[in-house]
Amino acid sequence: MKKILIASISILYLVTTAHAGRIKVLTSYPYIADIVQKIGKEHVRVHYLARGNWDPHTVIPRPSFIAKVRRADLLIINGGQLEIGYLPPILKQANNADVFPGRKGFLDLSSSITMIDVPRSVSRAQGDMHPDGNPHYYLDPHNIPPLAKAITKKLCELDYHNASNYRNNQSVFLNKWNSKLAEWDRKLKSLRGISVVEYHKNFDYLLRRYGIKLVGTVEPLPGIPPTSRHMETISQIIARHSVKFIIHDVYHPERASKLLAKKHNIRMVVLPHDVGATNEAEGIFSLFDEIVRRLSQ
Amino acid sequence: MIDILISAFALSVVLVGIHSYYGLEIIKRGIIFTDLAIGQMAAMGAAVSILFLEGQYIYPLSLLFALSGGFVIAVSSRKNENLEAFIGLMYAFGISGVFILLSKSSHGMETFQKLMAADILFTPMNDIIKTAILYGLLGIVIYIFHNKTKGFLRDALFFITFSVTVTSSVKLAGVLTVFALLVAPALISLIINRGKLLINAWIIGIAVNLTAILVSYNFDFPTGYTLVLLHAFIALIVSFIFGKKKRLVE
């Protein structure tokens, strides 16, 4: 009996020490997990909560979410209130003080970005649900390098033994990213000045970056399905601005956008909004490859 | 993880405790959708609070709306022959009212659903204990007055305590979960129809809750929905196989 006990304790010890060197990182969305994986490589174990093809605003929690938060050494979130609907109760129940906001094991990526559409006053009746601004900032590929830097900095802070590895991985990542940026910039240049309509304001940052004019949204207000009067208004806008296409996401019903596209004989372009949203977007690089490919078709 | 499962289980037991009684009553009275109608009225109160008062007084307003719904149903149960149709329409009125109120507020429906229904997984122990005390007191009131009152007074007592219960239960566990816990154990107990109906409903409800929570943990399914699915599935099977032939009216 005693032997079994000793044997099992030593096995347990081996198992736990085998992973002791690896930082357990939990991210809210898969795109963050992919950047962390590319910078942390073999020194991190990365998990994420929401799947890439889900609506990032409405995530239905499962028991495993709590277990994941409990085990994490580092929690990295998108921030800008994108997780406000599901993360706070999970954090509260998981009760892992290491990863509480403000602690060493917590990183809010939105703090390394200047957000757009920050409302002057927050009132629900005005349609402002995101008091910090539009939280979909990572969909501008030029915003990814600051995020990578913030992640590297945090990993170095938590695991200074491997700091040089993280910095090396970061420069490899950034070099590749910058050459990709040049390619994407070149491909999207031809879209400058055109007008588009979006279903939900997911891709504002991308559109602004490339000088594409957003003249309206199919939703009358974020999160509210289109009404008949709004459909009429948006239809007039499409005609007046000779809109080139309607951008849609993978998680809202396509009916309204399809109807408008058919009526005006324009394209509806479904864009992946996160890693895993479509089959092609399997990593942070291919996510933007796919967005650029679909836009410049 | 065990502590999280224990609090979810404790909440489900507290809910089964009181809702089995109401379940037996509403099935016998043939007014099953009362729960959904009152729940929707409570939701309308919450929507009014969100839209006009920035979410203040959400509980009192929900309760006020729920109580008026309960009172109207109690009154019309005395004089309305087609009560079930009346209740169904009240449900439709509530749900469309909520939708229209919140259509002017961005992400309104999402916020609203979160305020109205916490996931059963995330209810803190304090809230569970508070609810257990509230429902215990209501249980005592019902136990004392159930057989001492009759006629309209008894109906009024029933619908008023029911409104209070539904308002707080829906907030803790969501409309669907409350509905399943209300109807499924009571229905199975009525079909078995042996011994004490309420005690049987409790045993069935608790057993199914425990299974559902373990299944949800094991397969990593959303806990509330697993609970609803299992309760509904078992009740459907039992009533399909053992259900009695309907007594046809005329």
XYZ file of C-alpha atoms in Angstrom:
547
model
C 0.000 0.000 0.000
C 2.766 2.331 1.019
C 4.694 1.514 -2.167
C 1.687 2.318 -4.310
C 1.251 5.594 -2.496
C 4.905 6.549 -2.990
C 4.791 5.473 -6.627
C 1.671 7.483 -7.333
C 3.023 10.537 -5.574
C 6.216 10.372 -7.594
C 4.279 9.946 -10.832
C 2.134 12.912 -9.885
C 5.302 14.868 -9.167
C 6.784 13.959 -12.550
C 3.596 14.881 -14.355
C 3.343 18.231 -12.669
C 7.010 19.131 -13.064
C 6.991 18.148 -16.744
C 4.650 21.062 -17.377
C 6.066 23.323 -14.726
C 8.152 25.189 -17.278
C 5.224 25.973 -19.520
C 3.004 28.958 -18.851
C -0.687 28.132 -19.053
C -2.231 30.910 -21.118
C -5.966 31.316 -21.559
C -7.360 33.724 -24.137
C -10.943 34.763 -24.764
C -10.751 34.393 -28.558
C -8.802 32.096 -30.897
C -7.009 34.893 -32.772
C -5.238 35.884 -29.534
C -4.400 32.237 -28.837
C -2.729 31.951 -32.240
C -0.526 35.020 -31.666
C 0.416 33.720 -28.192
C 1.291 30.326 -29.686
C 3.504 31.950 -32.312
C 5.398 33.980 -29.708
C 5.415 31.510 -26.813
C 6.063 28.415 -28.980
C 7.053 25.420 -26.799
C 7.125 27.465 -23.590
C 3.364 28.016 -23.406
C 0.217 25.935 -23.339
C -2.586 27.961 -24.890
C -6.338 27.516 -24.574
C -9.178 29.771 -25.648
C -12.816 30.137 -24.586
C -15.048 31.241 -27.486
C -14.850 29.446 -30.818
C -13.997 31.470 -33.904
C -17.329 30.967 -35.639
C -19.387 32.131 -32.656
C -20.824 35.582 -32.144
C -18.076 37.116 -29.979
C -20.653 39.163 -28.035
C -22.856 36.233 -27.022
C -20.916 33.264 -25.767
C -22.859 30.564 -23.921
C -20.684 29.453 -21.006
C -19.926 25.802 -20.268
C -18.501 24.148 -17.151
C -15.073 23.797 -18.806
C -14.741 27.603 -18.983
C -14.460 27.758 -15.212
C -11.953 24.902 -15.132
C -9.845 26.664 -17.776
C -9.793 29.951 -15.855
C -8.840 28.100 -12.664
C -5.857 26.447 -14.310
C -4.583 29.566 -16.116
C -1.395 31.442 -15.199
C -2.195 34.188 -17.665
C -5.510 35.406 -19.030
C -5.435 37.561 -22.161
C -8.617 39.281 -23.319
C -9.588 41.439 -26.282
C -11.112 44.016 -23.941
C -13.113 47.048 -24.991
C -16.085 45.350 -23.328
C -16.322 42.626 -25.993
C -16.260 39.971 -23.242
C -18.522 41.903 -20.857
C -21.478 39.605 -21.508
C -19.931 36.343 -20.350
C -16.493 36.692 -18.768
C -17.232 38.510 -15.446
C -19.379 35.719 -13.935
C -16.865 33.091 -15.078
C -13.998 34.997 -13.436
C -16.036 35.382 -10.285
C -16.939 31.697 -10.041
C -13.477 30.465 -10.997
C -12.000 32.692 -8.288
C -8.408 32.487 -9.548
C -6.896 35.658 -8.074
C -3.768 35.366 -10.273
C -5.718 36.296 -13.379
C -8.077 38.944 -11.986
C -8.056 42.245 -13.894
C -5.157 44.378 -12.693
C -3.115 41.398 -11.494
C 0.142 40.215 -13.036
C -1.534 37.302 -14.812
C -4.033 39.470 -16.687
C -3.635 41.308 -19.971
C -6.247 43.470 -21.679
C -5.062 43.928 -25.268
C -7.327 46.893 -25.942
C -5.045 49.007 -23.730
C -2.343 48.866 -26.444
C -4.675 50.287 -29.118
C -6.473 53.576 -29.624
C -10.087 52.704 -30.221
C -12.477 54.418 -32.600
C -16.111 55.403 -32.111
C -15.684 56.205 -28.421
C -19.046 57.721 -27.485
C -19.165 61.153 -25.900
C -21.891 60.104 -23.523
C -23.060 56.601 -22.795
C -26.777 56.088 -22.906
C -28.564 52.974 -23.918
C -31.268 54.915 -25.754
C -28.574 56.446 -27.990
C -27.446 53.011 -29.028
C -24.052 52.994 -27.359
C -23.325 49.679 -25.782
C -19.566 49.852 -25.992
C -18.560 52.855 -23.847
C -14.862 52.236 -24.648
C -15.428 52.411 -28.408
C -15.695 49.782 -31.137
C -13.959 46.656 -29.782
C -13.319 44.911 -33.113
C -9.953 46.690 -33.485
C -7.905 43.556 -34.253
C -9.500 43.245 -37.682
C -7.148 45.955 -38.973
C -3.920 44.012 -39.718
C -1.882 47.116 -38.802
C -3.167 46.753 -35.239
C -1.700 43.266 -34.803
C 1.974 44.269 -34.182
C 1.161 46.311 -31.036
C -0.811 43.333 -29.749
C 2.105 40.974 -30.430
C 4.408 43.352 -28.575
C 2.088 43.578 -25.572
C 1.850 39.772 -25.449
C 5.644 39.390 -25.675
C 6.136 41.926 -22.912
C 3.712 40.087 -20.653
C 5.281 36.682 -21.344
C 8.754 38.073 -20.591
C 7.430 39.520 -17.348
C 5.950 36.216 -16.201
C 8.755 33.968 -17.429
C 11.976 36.006 -17.569
C 14.122 32.845 -18.028
C 12.771 32.526 -21.539
C 12.596 36.251 -22.278
C 15.182 36.076 -25.066
C 13.244 33.262 -26.752
C 10.047 35.301 -26.666
C 11.797 38.346 -28.093
C 13.327 36.261 -30.888
C 9.973 34.705 -31.727
C 8.444 38.154 -31.691
C 10.899 39.514 -34.228
C 10.394 36.482 -36.483
C 6.646 37.032 -36.213
C 6.857 40.771 -36.854
C 9.178 40.349 -39.850
C 6.810 37.922 -41.476
C 3.857 40.100 -40.525
C 5.382 43.234 -42.044
C 6.053 41.538 -45.360
C 2.489 40.222 -45.328
C 1.218 43.718 -44.502
C 2.922 45.071 -47.614
C 1.189 42.389 -49.686
C -2.233 43.035 -48.141
C -1.847 46.813 -48.487
C -0.997 46.381 -52.153
C -3.960 44.110 -52.824
C -6.506 46.307 -51.042
C -5.262 49.558 -52.599
C -7.679 49.224 -55.503
C -10.628 49.348 -53.104
C -9.804 52.869 -51.860
C -12.725 55.247 -52.207
C -15.453 52.680 -52.857
C -18.593 52.575 -50.695
C -19.806 49.525 -48.809
C -22.540 48.553 -46.378
C -21.918 46.264 -43.410
C -24.362 44.093 -41.504
C -22.752 44.662 -38.078
C -19.900 47.102 -37.415
C -17.248 44.373 -37.298
C -14.816 45.589 -39.919
C -14.754 49.353 -39.306
C -11.043 49.419 -38.503
C -10.163 47.536 -41.670
C -12.388 49.757 -43.807
C -10.925 52.950 -42.348
C -7.382 51.703 -42.865
C -7.945 51.091 -46.562
C -10.064 54.153 -47.268
C -13.229 52.175 -47.907
C -16.326 54.223 -47.116
C -18.877 52.638 -44.812
C -22.172 54.315 -45.705
C -24.527 52.289 -43.521
C -25.298 49.110 -41.597
C -28.065 46.612 -42.258
C -28.736 46.529 -38.514
C -30.570 49.686 -37.389
C -28.617 49.520 -34.100
C -25.910 47.075 -33.042
C -27.542 43.792 -32.055
C -31.015 44.723 -33.299
C -32.369 42.883 -36.375
C -33.373 45.083 -39.354
C -36.835 46.662 -39.359
C -38.864 47.322 -42.507
C -38.351 51.073 -42.408
C -34.624 50.672 -41.907
C -34.448 48.247 -44.847
C -36.012 50.973 -46.980
C -33.527 53.590 -45.756
C -30.528 51.339 -46.294
C -31.807 50.391 -49.736
C -31.905 54.097 -50.683
C -28.398 54.563 -49.291
C -27.105 51.655 -51.380
C -28.579 53.184 -54.539
C -27.421 56.745 -53.769
C -23.815 55.831 -52.968
C -23.589 53.109 -55.626
C -22.427 50.678 -52.959
C -20.112 47.953 -54.290
C -20.838 45.159 -51.817
C -22.423 44.244 -48.515
C -20.080 42.856 -45.870
C -21.597 40.135 -43.751
C -20.261 37.969 -40.925
C -20.558 34.242 -40.296
C -22.877 34.403 -37.293
C -25.774 36.677 -38.243
C -28.642 35.428 -40.422
C -27.921 36.310 -44.046
C -31.488 36.910 -45.210
C -31.611 40.698 -44.980
C -28.158 41.207 -46.545
C -28.940 38.710 -49.313
C -32.221 40.440 -50.079
C -30.487 43.818 -50.406
C -27.660 42.358 -52.504
C -30.098 40.718 -54.887
C -32.255 43.815 -55.187
C -29.314 46.013 -56.155
C -27.459 43.297 -58.024
C -24.319 43.630 -55.898
C -22.215 41.080 -54.007
C -22.638 39.996 -50.415
C -19.166 39.231 -49.043
C -19.037 36.998 -45.983
C -15.838 37.756 -44.067
C -14.310 35.657 -41.269
C -14.003 37.780 -38.102
C -11.731 35.450 -36.132
C -9.411 32.476 -36.511
C -11.672 29.481 -37.151
C -14.640 31.498 -38.432
C -14.232 29.865 -41.850
C -12.192 26.794 -42.813
C -9.548 28.863 -44.599
C -8.881 31.140 -41.607
C -6.910 28.619 -39.568
C -4.369 31.058 -38.124
C -3.822 34.792 -37.753
C -1.990 34.991 -41.107
C -4.542 33.008 -43.074
C -7.361 34.973 -41.400
C -6.170 38.157 -43.103
C -5.177 36.308 -46.301
C -8.769 35.133 -46.494
C -10.287 38.547 -45.688
C -8.135 40.172 -48.385
C -8.881 37.398 -50.889
C -12.637 37.660 -50.371
C -12.596 41.459 -50.525
C -10.531 41.694 -53.703
C -12.371 38.977 -55.591
C -14.760 22.066 -9.843
C -16.871 20.195 -7.310
C -17.882 23.420 -5.536
C -19.358 24.860 -8.731
C -21.339 21.693 -9.347
C -22.551 21.673 -5.758
C -23.916 25.220 -5.995
C -25.635 24.451 -9.323
C -27.116 21.316 -7.784
C -28.182 23.165 -4.615
C -29.970 25.766 -6.719
C -31.746 23.116 -8.767
C -32.901 21.400 -5.563
C -34.231 24.680 -4.141
C -36.095 25.299 -7.402
C -37.544 21.787 -7.566
C -38.699 22.114 -3.947
C -41.212 24.871 -4.592
C -41.876 24.468 -8.289
C -43.003 20.851 -7.959
C -45.903 22.068 -5.837
C -46.863 24.732 -8.391
C -46.307 22.233 -11.215
C -48.799 19.770 -9.748
C -51.299 22.601 -9.242
C -51.035 24.098 -12.714
C -51.202 20.736 -14.472
C -54.311 19.833 -12.460
C -55.855 23.210 -13.265
C -54.833 22.919 -16.902
C -53.041 26.287 -16.955
C -49.487 25.248 -17.713
C -48.503 28.375 -19.573
C -49.238 30.566 -16.556
C -45.564 30.258 -15.698
C -44.413 31.518 -19.090
C -47.004 34.310 -19.122
C -46.034 35.553 -15.665
C -42.350 35.163 -16.533
C -42.870 37.325 -19.615
C -44.710 39.963 -17.614
C -41.758 40.064 -15.198
C -39.506 40.427 -18.233
C -41.564 43.365 -19.440
C -41.043 45.070 -16.082
C -37.298 44.508 -16.462
C -37.371 45.904 -20.002
C -39.160 49.045 -18.803
C -36.498 49.488 -16.139
C -33.659 49.001 -18.651
C -35.092 51.384 -21.205
C -36.370 54.223 -19.033
C -34.522 53.968 -15.729
C -31.072 52.760 -16.842
C -31.726 49.420 -15.167
C -32.664 50.796 -11.745
C -35.517 49.266 -9.724
C -35.363 46.230 -11.953
C -36.544 43.757 -9.312
C -39.452 45.801 -7.917
C -40.631 46.613 -11.441
C -40.418 42.969 -12.551
C -42.311 41.930 -9.449
C -44.954 44.612 -9.983
C -45.549 43.492 -13.571
C -45.538 39.810 -12.576
C -48.002 40.446 -9.745
C -50.369 42.362 -12.009
C -50.145 39.491 -14.499
C -50.842 36.978 -11.745
C -53.748 39.066 -10.441
C -55.335 39.379 -13.887
C -55.048 35.625 -14.412
C -56.546 34.969 -10.962
C -59.513 37.222 -11.716
C -60.127 35.809 -15.159
C -59.784 32.226 -13.896
C -63.036 32.905 -12.040
C -64.989 34.057 -15.037
C -63.188 33.053 -18.198
C -63.926 29.664 -19.682
C -61.058 29.694 -22.160
C -58.410 30.481 -19.616
C -55.570 28.724 -21.440
C -56.131 30.882 -24.536
C -56.150 33.991 -22.342
C -52.862 32.972 -20.715
C -51.289 32.136 -24.073
C -52.154 35.579 -25.375
C -50.728 37.212 -22.276
C -47.477 35.392 -23.012
C -47.498 36.644 -26.607
C -48.268 40.161 -25.362
C -45.354 40.068 -22.915
C -42.761 38.693 -25.310
C -43.640 41.065 -28.159
C -43.803 43.993 -25.728
C -40.297 43.213 -24.504
C -39.027 42.985 -28.042
C -40.554 46.292 -29.093
C -39.336 48.096 -25.978
C -35.787 46.864 -26.504
C -35.673 47.344 -30.267
C -34.613 50.934 -29.595
C -31.563 49.960 -27.575
C -28.443 48.472 -29.134
C -27.505 44.990 -27.998
C -30.698 45.399 -25.966
C -31.895 41.842 -26.340
C -28.517 40.430 -25.316
C -28.189 42.613 -22.226
C -31.741 41.841 -21.390
C -31.330 38.093 -21.599
C -28.320 38.318 -19.332
C -30.163 40.407 -16.758
C -33.195 38.191 -16.879
C -31.485 34.840 -16.786
C -28.212 34.023 -15.151
C -26.753 30.704 -16.149
C -27.522 28.186 -13.437
C -23.781 27.540 -13.286
C -22.962 31.023 -12.051
C -25.324 31.629 -9.162
C -23.377 32.517 -6.015
C -24.102 30.525 -2.842
C -25.483 33.662 -1.057
C -28.195 34.033 -3.652
C -29.065 30.356 -3.374
C -29.359 30.595 0.410
C -31.479 33.764 0.175
C -33.762 32.067 -2.320
C -33.994 28.949 -0.173
C -35.130 31.092 2.787
C -37.663 33.015 0.671
C -39.101 29.818 -0.811
C -39.129 28.148 2.593
C -41.259 31.001 3.954
C -43.562 30.880 0.932
C -43.829 27.113 1.414
C -44.936 27.621 5.024
C -47.510 30.229 3.986
C -48.866 27.896 1.303
C -48.908 24.934 3.703
C -50.873 26.854 6.337
C -53.351 28.624 4.077
C -53.776 26.163 1.216
C -56.575 24.227 2.903
C -57.945 27.087 4.994
C -58.891 29.303 2.091
C -61.221 28.670 -0.775
C -62.754 30.328 -3.797
C -61.218 33.560 -5.037
C -59.050 34.023 -1.939
C -57.366 30.690 -2.557
C -56.811 31.475 -6.235
C -55.447 34.915 -5.372
C -53.060 33.415 -2.810
C -51.927 30.860 -5.336
C -51.300 33.308 -8.170
C -49.644 35.936 -5.975
C -47.154 33.525 -4.361
C -46.614 31.959 -7.773
C -45.779 35.371 -9.298
C -43.235 36.081 -6.566
C -41.635 32.679 -7.073
C -41.496 32.867 -10.867
C -39.961 36.354 -10.783
C -37.051 35.298 -8.601
C -36.587 31.838 -10.136
C -36.464 33.128 -13.685
C -33.814 35.634 -12.670
C -31.689 32.880 -11.161
C -32.062 30.123 -13.712
C -33.768 31.437 -16.853
C -37.264 30.986 -18.271
C -36.702 27.601 -19.895
C -35.005 25.968 -16.920
C -37.764 27.132 -14.581
C -40.425 25.873 -16.965
C -38.812 22.441 -17.225
C -38.395 22.108 -13.443
C -41.988 23.221 -12.966
C -43.684 20.872 -15.386
C -41.516 17.777 -15.894
C -41.206 16.285 -12.365
C -44.858 17.115 -11.615
C -46.029 15.489 -14.844
C -44.077 12.280 -14.215
C -45.345 12.152 -10.649
C -48.941 12.570 -11.839
C -48.517 9.789 -14.381
C -47.053 7.386 -11.800
C -49.819 8.523 -9.419
C -48.791 6.547 -6.342
C -48.186 7.650 -2.761
C -47.495 11.319 -2.119
C -47.378 13.137 -5.425
C -45.281 16.049 -4.158
C -42.642 13.804 -2.565
C -42.376 11.743 -5.755
C -41.960 14.896 -7.828
C -39.166 15.999 -5.496
C -37.334 12.674 -5.767
C -37.684 12.599 -9.569
C -36.671 16.246 -9.942
C -33.593 15.903 -7.761
C -32.460 12.697 -9.489
C -32.806 14.216 -12.960
C -31.051 17.420 -11.819
C -28.102 15.477 -10.490
C -27.816 13.445 -13.686
C -28.109 16.547 -15.871
C -25.409 18.429 -13.984
C -23.028 15.470 -14.185
C -23.757 15.018 -17.905
C -23.193 18.726 -18.516
C -19.869 18.597 -16.718
C -18.751 15.371 -18.356
C -19.535 16.387 -21.946
C -19.018 20.115 -21.378
C -22.536 21.095 -22.427
C -24.153 24.385 -21.308
C -25.609 23.423 -17.918
C -29.031 25.118 -18.119
C -29.864 23.636 -21.502
C -28.729 20.149 -20.456
C -31.069 20.359 -17.493
C -33.994 21.387 -19.680
C -33.242 18.755 -22.315
C -32.997 15.873 -19.862
C -36.109 16.878 -17.894
C -38.120 17.316 -21.073
C -36.810 14.117 -22.653
C -37.540 11.917 -19.634
C -40.984 13.429 -19.092
C -41.801 12.978 -22.783
C -40.777 9.310 -22.734
C -42.661 8.570 -19.522
C -45.835 10.247 -20.710
C -45.583 8.676 -24.174
C -45.326 5.164 -22.751
C -47.359 5.359 -19.536
C -49.638 8.329 -20.196
C -53.335 7.665 -19.679
C -55.861 7.966 -22.439
C -57.366 11.402 -22.628
C -60.884 11.734 -21.388
C -62.671 13.253 -24.338
C -64.989 16.099 -23.518
C -68.456 15.173 -24.787
